Amino acid sequence: IMQLQTQIPLQPSHHPIDYGSKVFMLGSCFSQHMSAKLAYFQFQHLQNPFGILFQPKALEQLVIAALEGKKYTEDEPFFHNEHWHSFEAHSSLSHPNKEELLRLLNQKLQNTANFLEAATHVFITLGTAWAYRFKETQTWVANCHKVPQQQFDKVLLSVETIAASLRRIRAAIQARNPKTQLVFTVSPVRHLKDGFVENQRSKAHLLAAVHEVISDQNGFYFPAYEIVMDELRDYRFYAEDMVHPNSVAIDYIWKKFAKVWVDAKAAGIMKEVDAIRKGQQHRPFNATSKQYQEFSAQLEERIHKLQAQFAHMRF
């Protein structure tokens, strides 16, 4: 058969995810998409407690703050456009009430620490090497929250700076949880608002830094970036913005991801979870019919059977 695609060679991991694993997903959009799949199939996971974080310095700040037991105080949030924000979190956490934002930040920081200490796998997805530093405090920000651009310096983080940041993340996690598997990936989503050439420079810095870090200690890399660039190099795999992968591409990447990182022994349970999910989405023609009542009772029974085996599952 004629080969119409270049295929990235993939090897199954020796430490795959199963239904006993606890998976922490951190970083840019790729982590959101893979988390949604893990959630669908009822794996234990936590994703982006501080919202999507794109650059390494923001990820480092979150991990270090959580593991060092930081507490956000009154002077941390700032008020802008009728909301309170934190420069260390995504705007999805911003809130009209300052106390509520502080409560949310501290609660999520505690959740992050608790989960990192128990995680079997930590996936870190880097989106960009472009970072913003707030001029007034000379600190790196995770999100600018539409504060005027002139209040920030835009910096392309060097390979050395990114590598140092990733090493600090790794050291902090492994000091608390030496058994966890740390996996790096680079997001295939292009940040074209920075410019075409600038995006390529950014991805190059991320890729070089990640490979430097995993070569000095047996780390892991999942080639999401390469799969999209090489195997899906066609605009039919993109959303309308021509930048983000569409649902077909996300399903394709998930299958590749599962091939490497999900234990083949979990396939039977995943199939049953999928069948139950589809059963729950079923809209009856007549909800009062005997046939539908029986169908619903059988579905409930299947759910209870799974939950007896895996207490964390919620349908």
PDB file of N, CA, C and O in Angstrom, residues 2-7 230-232 237 252 256:
ATOM      1  N   MET A   2       0.486   2.223  -0.808  1.00  0.00           N
ATOM      2  CA  MET A   2       1.247   3.477  -0.869  1.00  0.00           C
ATOM      3  C   MET A   2       1.135   4.243   0.451  1.00  0.00           C
ATOM      4  O   MET A   2       0.046   4.368   1.008  1.00  0.00           O
ATOM      5  N   GLN A   3       2.267   4.689   0.987  1.00  0.00           N
ATOM      6  CA  GLN A   3       2.293   5.469   2.236  1.00  0.00           C
ATOM      7  C   GLN A   3       2.021   6.937   1.918  1.00  0.00           C
ATOM      8  O   GLN A   3       2.776   7.557   1.196  1.00  0.00           O
ATOM      9  N   LEU A   4       0.919   7.475   2.453  1.00  0.00           N
ATOM     10  CA  LEU A   4       0.570   8.866   2.154  1.00  0.00           C
ATOM     11  C   LEU A   4       0.829   9.783   3.360  1.00  0.00           C
ATOM     12  O   LEU A   4       0.309  10.888   3.430  1.00  0.00           O
ATOM     13  N   GLN A   5       1.613   9.289   4.291  1.00  0.00           N
ATOM     14  CA  GLN A   5       1.856  10.033   5.522  1.00  0.00           C
ATOM     15  C   GLN A   5       3.197   9.618   6.091  1.00  0.00           C
ATOM     16  O   GLN A   5       3.577   8.452   5.992  1.00  0.00           O
ATOM     17  N   THR A   6       3.919  10.565   6.681  1.00  0.00           N
ATOM     18  CA  THR A   6       5.110  10.175   7.444  1.00  0.00           C
ATOM     19  C   THR A   6       4.652   9.903   8.868  1.00  0.00           C
ATOM     20  O   THR A   6       3.932  10.708   9.448  1.00  0.00           O
ATOM     21  N   GLN A   7       5.011   8.766   9.419  1.00  0.00           N
ATOM     22  CA  GLN A   7       4.560   8.357  10.745  1.00  0.00           C
ATOM     23  C   GLN A   7       5.682   8.530  11.778  1.00  0.00           C
ATOM     24  O   GLN A   7       6.806   8.103  11.551  1.00  0.00           O
ATOM     25  N   ASP A 230       3.853  16.829  11.301  1.00  0.00           N
ATOM     26  CA  ASP A 230       4.233  15.864  10.272  1.00  0.00           C
ATOM     27  C   ASP A 230       3.096  14.979   9.786  1.00  0.00           C
ATOM     28  O   ASP A 230       2.927  14.786   8.593  1.00  0.00           O
ATOM     29  N   GLU A 231       2.343  14.428  10.727  1.00  0.00           N
ATOM     30  CA  GLU A 231       1.300  13.484  10.322  1.00  0.00           C
ATOM     31  C   GLU A 231       0.001  14.189   9.931  1.00  0.00           C
ATOM     32  O   GLU A 231      -0.797  13.661   9.181  1.00  0.00           O
ATOM     33  N   LEU A 232      -0.221  15.376  10.496  1.00  0.00           N
ATOM     34  CA  LEU A 232      -1.482  16.095  10.231  1.00  0.00           C
ATOM     35  C   LEU A 232      -1.224  17.423   9.518  1.00  0.00           C
ATOM     36  O   LEU A 232      -1.854  18.429   9.813  1.00  0.00           O
ATOM     37  N   PHE A 237      -7.363  19.382   9.268  1.00  0.00           N
ATOM     38  CA  PHE A 237      -7.232  18.975  10.671  1.00  0.00           C
ATOM     39  C   PHE A 237      -7.245  20.165  11.628  1.00  0.00           C
ATOM     40  O   PHE A 237      -6.952  20.020  12.809  1.00  0.00           O
ATOM     41  N   TYR A 252      -7.233  12.025  16.984  1.00  0.00           N
ATOM     42  CA  TYR A 252      -6.055  11.352  16.404  1.00  0.00           C
ATOM     43  C   TYR A 252      -4.882  11.399  17.393  1.00  0.00           C
ATOM     44  O   TYR A 252      -4.236  10.385  17.652  1.00  0.00           O
ATOM     45  N   LYS A 256      -2.845   8.354  19.628  1.00  0.00           N
ATOM     46  CA  LYS A 256      -1.377   8.227  19.682  1.00  0.00           C
ATOM     47  C   LYS A 256      -0.892   8.299  21.130  1.00  0.00           C
ATOM     48  O   LYS A 256      -0.023   7.548  21.557  1.00  0.00           O
TER      49      LYS A 256
END
